[in-house]
Tab-separated table of C-alpha atoms in Angstrom:
chain	number	residue	atom	x	y	z
A	1	UNK	CA	-17.006	93.894	99.997
A	2	UNK	CA	-18.393	90.466	100.917
A	3	UNK	CA	-20.094	89.991	104.269
A	4	UNK	CA	-18.487	87.628	106.730
A	5	UNK	CA	-19.906	84.119	106.645
A	6	UNK	CA	-21.968	83.276	109.760
A	7	UNK	CA	-19.921	80.120	110.407
A	8	UNK	CA	-16.679	82.119	110.256
A	9	UNK	CA	-18.028	84.749	112.625
A	10	UNK	CA	-19.157	82.044	115.052
A	11	UNK	CA	-15.691	80.499	115.020
A	12	UNK	CA	-14.009	83.841	115.658
A	13	UNK	CA	-16.453	84.581	118.464
A	14	UNK	CA	-15.667	81.207	120.053
A	15	UNK	CA	-12.178	82.489	120.917
A	16	UNK	CA	-12.536	86.285	120.793
A	17	UNK	CA	-15.082	88.457	122.609
A	18	UNK	CA	-17.730	90.030	120.401
A	19	UNK	CA	-16.576	93.569	121.169
A	20	UNK	CA	-13.158	92.731	119.681
A	21	UNK	CA	-14.623	91.646	116.330
A	22	UNK	CA	-15.374	94.715	114.236
A	23	UNK	CA	-17.262	93.999	111.015
A	24	UNK	CA	-16.798	96.121	107.877
A	25	UNK	CA	-14.186	98.156	109.745
A	26	UNK	CA	-12.643	101.199	107.974
A	27	UNK	CA	-8.879	100.695	107.842
A	28	UNK	CA	-8.337	104.450	107.761
A	29	UNK	CA	-8.760	104.246	111.544
A	30	UNK	CA	-6.034	101.613	111.877
A	31	UNK	CA	-3.144	102.826	109.713
A	32	UNK	CA	-0.765	105.743	110.130
A	33	UNK	CA	-1.589	106.933	106.589
A	34	UNK	CA	-5.192	107.464	107.792
A	35	UNK	CA	-6.575	106.187	104.482
A	36	UNK	CA	-8.092	102.914	103.285
A	37	UNK	CA	-11.409	101.177	102.830
A	38	UNK	CA	-13.109	98.549	104.954
A	39	UNK	CA	-11.821	95.155	105.999
A	40	UNK	CA	-14.334	92.323	106.116
A	41	UNK	CA	-13.543	92.156	109.837
A	42	UNK	CA	-10.885	93.447	112.187
A	43	UNK	CA	-10.121	91.225	115.176
A	44	UNK	CA	-8.162	92.605	118.136
A	45	UNK	CA	-5.842	89.899	119.465
A	46	UNK	CA	-5.181	89.721	123.214
A	47	UNK	CA	-2.780	86.801	123.478
A	48	UNK	CA	-0.787	84.113	121.730
A	49	UNK	CA	-3.433	81.438	122.279
A	50	UNK	CA	-5.925	83.348	120.166
A	51	UNK	CA	-3.496	83.419	117.247
A	52	UNK	CA	-2.776	79.714	117.660
A	53	UNK	CA	-6.500	78.964	117.471
A	54	UNK	CA	-7.465	81.360	114.694
A	55	UNK	CA	-4.684	81.224	112.109
A	56	UNK	CA	-4.696	77.473	111.325
A	57	UNK	CA	-8.475	77.693	110.939
A	58	UNK	CA	-8.269	80.675	108.586
A	59	UNK	CA	-5.612	78.869	106.554
A	60	UNK	CA	-7.758	75.728	106.418
A	61	UNK	CA	-10.748	77.750	105.248
A	62	UNK	CA	-8.561	79.600	102.720
A	63	UNK	CA	-9.827	82.834	104.210
A	64	UNK	CA	-7.517	85.768	103.424
A	65	UNK	CA	-6.031	87.391	106.512
A	66	UNK	CA	-3.324	89.844	107.425
A	67	UNK	CA	-1.594	90.231	110.781
A	68	UNK	CA	-0.970	93.909	111.538
A	69	UNK	CA	0.666	95.805	114.339
A	70	UNK	CA	0.477	99.587	114.410
A	71	UNK	CA	-0.343	99.868	110.712
A	72	UNK	CA	2.690	102.084	110.182
A	73	UNK	CA	3.959	100.464	106.983
A	74	UNK	CA	0.816	99.500	105.048
A	75	UNK	CA	-1.382	101.198	102.473
A	76	UNK	CA	-4.883	99.717	102.279
A	77	UNK	CA	-6.818	100.336	99.062
A	78	UNK	CA	-9.941	102.499	98.994
A	79	UNK	CA	-12.022	99.485	97.993
A	80	UNK	CA	-10.897	97.708	101.128
A	81	UNK	CA	-9.498	94.331	102.066
A	82	UNK	CA	-11.740	91.318	101.476
A	83	UNK	CA	-10.398	89.339	104.418
A	84	UNK	CA	-9.721	89.329	108.144
A	85	UNK	CA	-7.304	91.742	109.807
A	86	UNK	CA	-5.739	90.375	112.997
A	87	UNK	CA	-4.544	93.389	114.965
A	88	UNK	CA	-1.855	92.850	117.598
A	89	UNK	CA	-1.001	96.280	118.909
A	90	UNK	CA	-3.986	96.921	121.207
A	91	UNK	CA	-3.346	94.351	123.947
A	92	UNK	CA	-0.816	91.810	122.691
A	93	UNK	CA	2.058	94.082	123.654
A	94	UNK	CA	3.660	93.019	126.933
A	95	UNK	CA	7.327	93.861	127.521
A	96	UNK	CA	9.515	92.624	130.383
A	97	UNK	CA	13.204	92.777	131.251
A	98	UNK	CA	15.121	90.006	133.030
A	99	UNK	CA	18.890	90.013	133.569
A	100	UNK	CA	19.507	92.492	130.776
A	101	UNK	CA	17.339	90.622	128.269
A	102	UNK	CA	14.118	92.194	126.999
A	103	UNK	CA	11.224	89.919	126.071
A	104	UNK	CA	8.518	91.574	123.973
A	105	UNK	CA	5.272	90.329	122.489
A	106	UNK	CA	4.865	91.005	118.777
A	107	UNK	CA	2.409	93.878	119.251
A	108	UNK	CA	4.707	95.896	121.520
A	109	UNK	CA	5.593	99.290	120.103
A	110	UNK	CA	9.313	99.853	119.608
A	111	UNK	CA	8.964	103.096	121.549
A	112	UNK	CA	7.642	101.080	124.528
A	113	UNK	CA	10.586	98.686	124.310
A	114	UNK	CA	12.953	101.673	124.221
A	115	UNK	CA	11.324	102.986	127.412
A	116	UNK	CA	11.896	99.638	129.164
A	117	UNK	CA	15.511	99.646	127.957
A	118	UNK	CA	15.989	103.156	129.346
A	119	UNK	CA	14.369	102.272	132.683
A	120	UNK	CA	16.826	99.377	133.009
A	121	UNK	CA	19.871	101.384	131.832
A	122	UNK	CA	20.318	99.212	128.745
A	123	UNK	CA	21.903	100.712	125.640
A	124	UNK	CA	21.677	99.705	122.005
A	125	UNK	CA	17.993	100.294	121.295
A	126	UNK	CA	18.104	104.091	121.117
A	127	UNK	CA	17.914	104.058	117.290
A	128	UNK	CA	14.450	102.470	117.448
A	129	UNK	CA	12.921	104.744	120.084
A	130	UNK	CA	11.201	106.920	117.471
A	131	UNK	CA	10.162	104.226	114.984
A	132	UNK	CA	6.340	104.120	115.112
A	133	UNK	CA	5.901	100.412	114.397
A	134	UNK	CA	5.643	97.265	116.504
A	135	UNK	CA	8.500	94.857	117.141
A	136	UNK	CA	6.690	92.083	115.237
A	137	UNK	CA	6.503	94.079	112.025
A	138	UNK	CA	9.926	95.508	112.768
A	139	UNK	CA	11.757	92.177	112.747
A	140	UNK	CA	10.014	91.081	109.553
A	141	UNK	CA	11.535	94.053	107.710
A	142	UNK	CA	14.618	94.450	109.919
A	143	UNK	CA	13.605	98.008	110.767
A	144	UNK	CA	16.371	100.489	111.364
A	145	UNK	CA	17.314	104.140	111.700
A	146	UNK	CA	20.362	106.308	112.384
A	147	UNK	CA	22.860	103.531	111.761
A	148	UNK	CA	21.128	100.869	113.862
A	149	UNK	CA	19.032	97.881	112.805
A	150	UNK	CA	17.089	95.261	114.728
A	151	UNK	CA	19.489	92.581	113.481
A	152	UNK	CA	22.089	94.155	115.793
A	153	UNK	CA	20.082	93.463	118.966
A	154	UNK	CA	17.505	90.735	118.276
A	155	UNK	CA	18.747	87.275	119.274
A	156	UNK	CA	15.612	85.108	119.038
A	157	UNK	CA	12.227	85.354	117.332
A	158	UNK	CA	9.349	83.017	118.214
A	159	UNK	CA	7.104	82.399	115.222
A	160	UNK	CA	4.126	80.274	114.294
A	161	UNK	CA	3.751	78.394	111.029
A	162	UNK	CA	0.428	78.089	109.136
A	163	UNK	CA	-0.493	74.887	111.008
A	164	UNK	CA	-0.006	76.441	114.448
A	165	UNK	CA	3.417	74.961	115.203
A	166	UNK	CA	5.732	77.180	117.255
A	167	UNK	CA	9.349	77.656	116.162
A	168	UNK	CA	12.201	79.702	117.594
A	169	UNK	CA	14.490	81.323	115.028
A	170	UNK	CA	17.969	82.461	116.008
A	171	UNK	CA	19.465	85.702	114.747
A	172	UNK	CA	21.354	83.695	112.118
A	173	UNK	CA	18.249	81.806	111.003
A	174	UNK	CA	16.379	85.093	110.612
A	175	UNK	CA	18.689	85.907	107.660
A	176	UNK	CA	18.414	89.621	108.315
A	177	UNK	CA	19.256	91.934	105.422
A	178	UNK	CA	18.467	95.499	104.446
A	179	UNK	CA	14.719	95.840	105.176
A	180	UNK	CA	14.211	92.114	104.906
A	181	UNK	CA	14.388	88.821	106.798
A	182	UNK	CA	13.623	85.139	106.326
A	183	UNK	CA	10.037	85.811	107.436
A	184	UNK	CA	9.334	88.048	104.436
A	185	UNK	CA	9.402	85.011	102.161
A	186	UNK	CA	7.903	82.430	104.537
A	187	UNK	CA	4.352	82.176	105.925
A	188	UNK	CA	5.351	82.720	109.559
A	189	UNK	CA	3.650	84.964	112.092
A	190	UNK	CA	5.851	86.620	114.717
A	191	UNK	CA	4.738	85.880	118.295
A	192	UNK	CA	7.489	87.379	120.425
A	193	UNK	CA	11.044	88.660	120.276
A	194	UNK	CA	14.102	88.422	122.524
A	195	UNK	CA	16.450	91.414	122.583
A	196	UNK	CA	19.940	91.495	124.119
A	197	UNK	CA	21.328	94.898	125.111
A	198	UNK	CA	24.364	96.098	127.031
A	199	UNK	CA	24.406	97.820	130.410
A	200	UNK	CA	25.014	101.531	130.025
A	201	UNK	CA	24.623	104.917	131.621
A	202	UNK	CA	20.965	105.877	131.944
A	203	UNK	CA	21.541	109.608	131.459
A	204	UNK	CA	23.645	108.985	128.333
A	205	UNK	CA	21.022	106.620	126.914
A	206	UNK	CA	18.260	109.163	127.495
A	207	UNK	CA	20.346	111.931	125.978
A	208	UNK	CA	20.957	109.877	122.830
A	209	UNK	CA	17.257	109.014	122.506
A	210	UNK	CA	16.302	112.669	122.875
A	211	UNK	CA	18.927	113.690	120.324
A	212	UNK	CA	17.784	111.156	117.721
A	213	UNK	CA	14.116	111.998	118.229
A	214	UNK	CA	14.916	115.695	117.951
A	215	UNK	CA	16.637	114.997	114.617
A	216	UNK	CA	13.597	113.012	113.504
A	217	UNK	CA	11.230	115.877	114.326
A	218	UNK	CA	13.513	118.368	112.593
A	219	UNK	CA	14.044	116.422	109.364
A	220	UNK	CA	10.888	114.337	108.918
A	221	UNK	CA	7.293	115.461	108.181
A	222	UNK	CA	5.847	114.050	111.397
A	223	UNK	CA	3.072	116.646	111.327
A	224	UNK	CA	1.312	114.730	108.512
A	225	UNK	CA	0.025	111.137	108.357
A	226	UNK	CA	2.401	108.853	106.468
A	227	UNK	CA	3.997	105.411	106.615
A	228	UNK	CA	7.474	106.713	107.314
A	229	UNK	CA	10.097	106.338	104.604
A	230	UNK	CA	8.175	105.407	101.477
A	231	UNK	CA	11.040	103.796	99.557
A	232	UNK	CA	13.975	101.566	100.368
A	233	UNK	CA	17.420	103.079	99.921
A	234	UNK	CA	18.757	102.012	96.491
A	235	UNK	CA	22.314	100.727	96.628
A	236	UNK	CA	24.682	103.640	96.159
A	237	UNK	CA	21.957	106.295	96.402
A	238	UNK	CA	19.555	108.022	98.781
A	239	UNK	CA	15.901	107.776	97.769
A	240	UNK	CA	15.017	111.247	99.028
A	241	UNK	CA	17.806	112.922	97.019
A	242	UNK	CA	16.898	111.052	93.834
A	243	UNK	CA	13.286	112.169	94.207
A	244	UNK	CA	14.316	115.760	94.922
A	245	UNK	CA	16.736	115.810	91.976
A	246	UNK	CA	13.946	114.473	89.758
A	247	UNK	CA	12.080	117.694	90.569
A	248	UNK	CA	9.366	116.052	92.625
A	249	UNK	CA	9.556	117.927	95.916
A	250	UNK	CA	5.967	118.883	96.761
A	251	UNK	CA	4.511	116.854	93.868
A	252	UNK	CA	0.809	116.421	94.631
A	253	UNK	CA	-2.090	114.280	93.479
A	254	UNK	CA	-5.346	114.960	95.335
A	255	UNK	CA	-4.476	115.014	99.030
A	256	UNK	CA	-1.201	113.069	98.717
A	257	UNK	CA	2.127	114.826	98.396
A	258	UNK	CA	5.851	114.178	98.161
A	259	UNK	CA	6.871	115.900	101.388
A	260	UNK	CA	8.424	119.317	100.978
A	261	UNK	CA	10.369	118.672	104.177
A	262	UNK	CA	11.829	115.281	103.192
A	263	UNK	CA	11.324	113.930	99.678
A	264	UNK	CA	11.660	110.342	100.887
A	265	UNK	CA	8.180	110.604	102.438
A	266	UNK	CA	4.788	110.589	100.737
A	267	UNK	CA	2.320	112.225	103.130
A	268	UNK	CA	-1.410	112.647	103.524
A	269	UNK	CA	-2.021	116.389	103.574
A	270	UNK	CA	-5.400	115.824	105.185
A	271	UNK	CA	-7.892	114.556	102.619
A	272	UNK	CA	-5.948	111.987	100.604
A	273	UNK	CA	-7.381	108.741	99.312
A	274	UNK	CA	-5.343	105.569	99.090
A	275	UNK	CA	-5.474	105.965	95.311
A	276	UNK	CA	-3.898	109.429	95.623
A	277	UNK	CA	-1.020	107.998	97.637
A	278	UNK	CA	-0.610	105.047	95.305
A	279	UNK	CA	-0.545	107.249	92.205
A	280	UNK	CA	2.076	109.566	93.721
A	281	UNK	CA	4.264	106.536	94.492
A	282	UNK	CA	3.929	105.232	90.922
A	283	UNK	CA	4.736	108.640	89.434
A	284	UNK	CA	7.818	108.999	91.638
A	285	UNK	CA	9.048	105.567	90.571
A	286	UNK	CA	8.493	106.371	86.900
A	287	UNK	CA	10.268	109.730	86.951
A	288	UNK	CA	13.260	108.509	88.963
A	289	UNK	CA	13.614	105.521	86.652
A	290	UNK	CA	13.410	107.773	83.586
A	291	UNK	CA	15.903	110.363	84.863
A	292	UNK	CA	18.436	108.190	86.718
A	293	UNK	CA	17.659	104.612	85.593
A	294	UNK	CA	17.215	103.639	89.255
A	295	UNK	CA	14.356	101.435	90.462
A	296	UNK	CA	12.824	102.684	93.706
A	297	UNK	CA	11.326	99.814	95.700
A	298	UNK	CA	8.608	100.768	98.197
A	299	UNK	CA	9.048	99.909	101.866
A	300	UNK	CA	5.252	100.038	102.136
A	301	UNK	CA	3.077	96.929	101.911
A	302	UNK	CA	0.063	97.354	99.610
A	303	UNK	CA	-3.039	95.612	100.874
A	304	UNK	CA	-6.476	95.180	99.336
A	305	UNK	CA	-7.992	96.703	96.204
A	306	UNK	CA	-7.157	100.233	95.029
């Protein structure tokens, strides 16, 4: 891992307090998999202005960087990430509701947005109340669960291009699809999101949230670190059933395992390395392809060197 250049550190420190710039920071502390080597630096972002100042500079310097929220859908290699991690979830997470419209900064957890929706008796966001990620990462991949997707409720997304220009994308311009959006193929950074929900009955909304989260606890291996569903759903199939039918329930390499509770999840049983997780994913893909001729595409983003 290279050390950060003094001039780069000085620029970062010009806009971000020293205590929010962590050098050689282990990413195992910042991902839900609880694995991963060091990043050259991890910078905690407090507001939009910091992103507007930092990202064009990093692009101009050709310095690798990655904007992360809760780290709930990334696997960082054991050898680390030779670049700058810009972390949004710590403070860049304000949520407000005005006239039935929820405005959320990119680092806001979807569970926090669901709480604001509930407090204001707004229905339509219950499906997302148990998703562990941030709204910024969520709109990039059009996160969804239990029959709902963000494309159903998100009306506007404010983004920044590599030069620092701010754009507002409508729902249509976001080109939402299954676990994808226009942002996945364009170098935009999500700044904030506008969500339109309908007025509903608060007790009914809370009951539905509790029911969905109870189902999640019952069916998913939440007791172990993971990145949620490991694979996208192949058209016409369910990833978990394909993996189970390929005989891979409980398949283990090192500390990584295909969950015995839900085969669609690869989990960290407690002492996994990123390489363990990566190798389990590759083996699952190979066996499912061999047995069913189906390509399983990971939902997870792979970052750094394994």
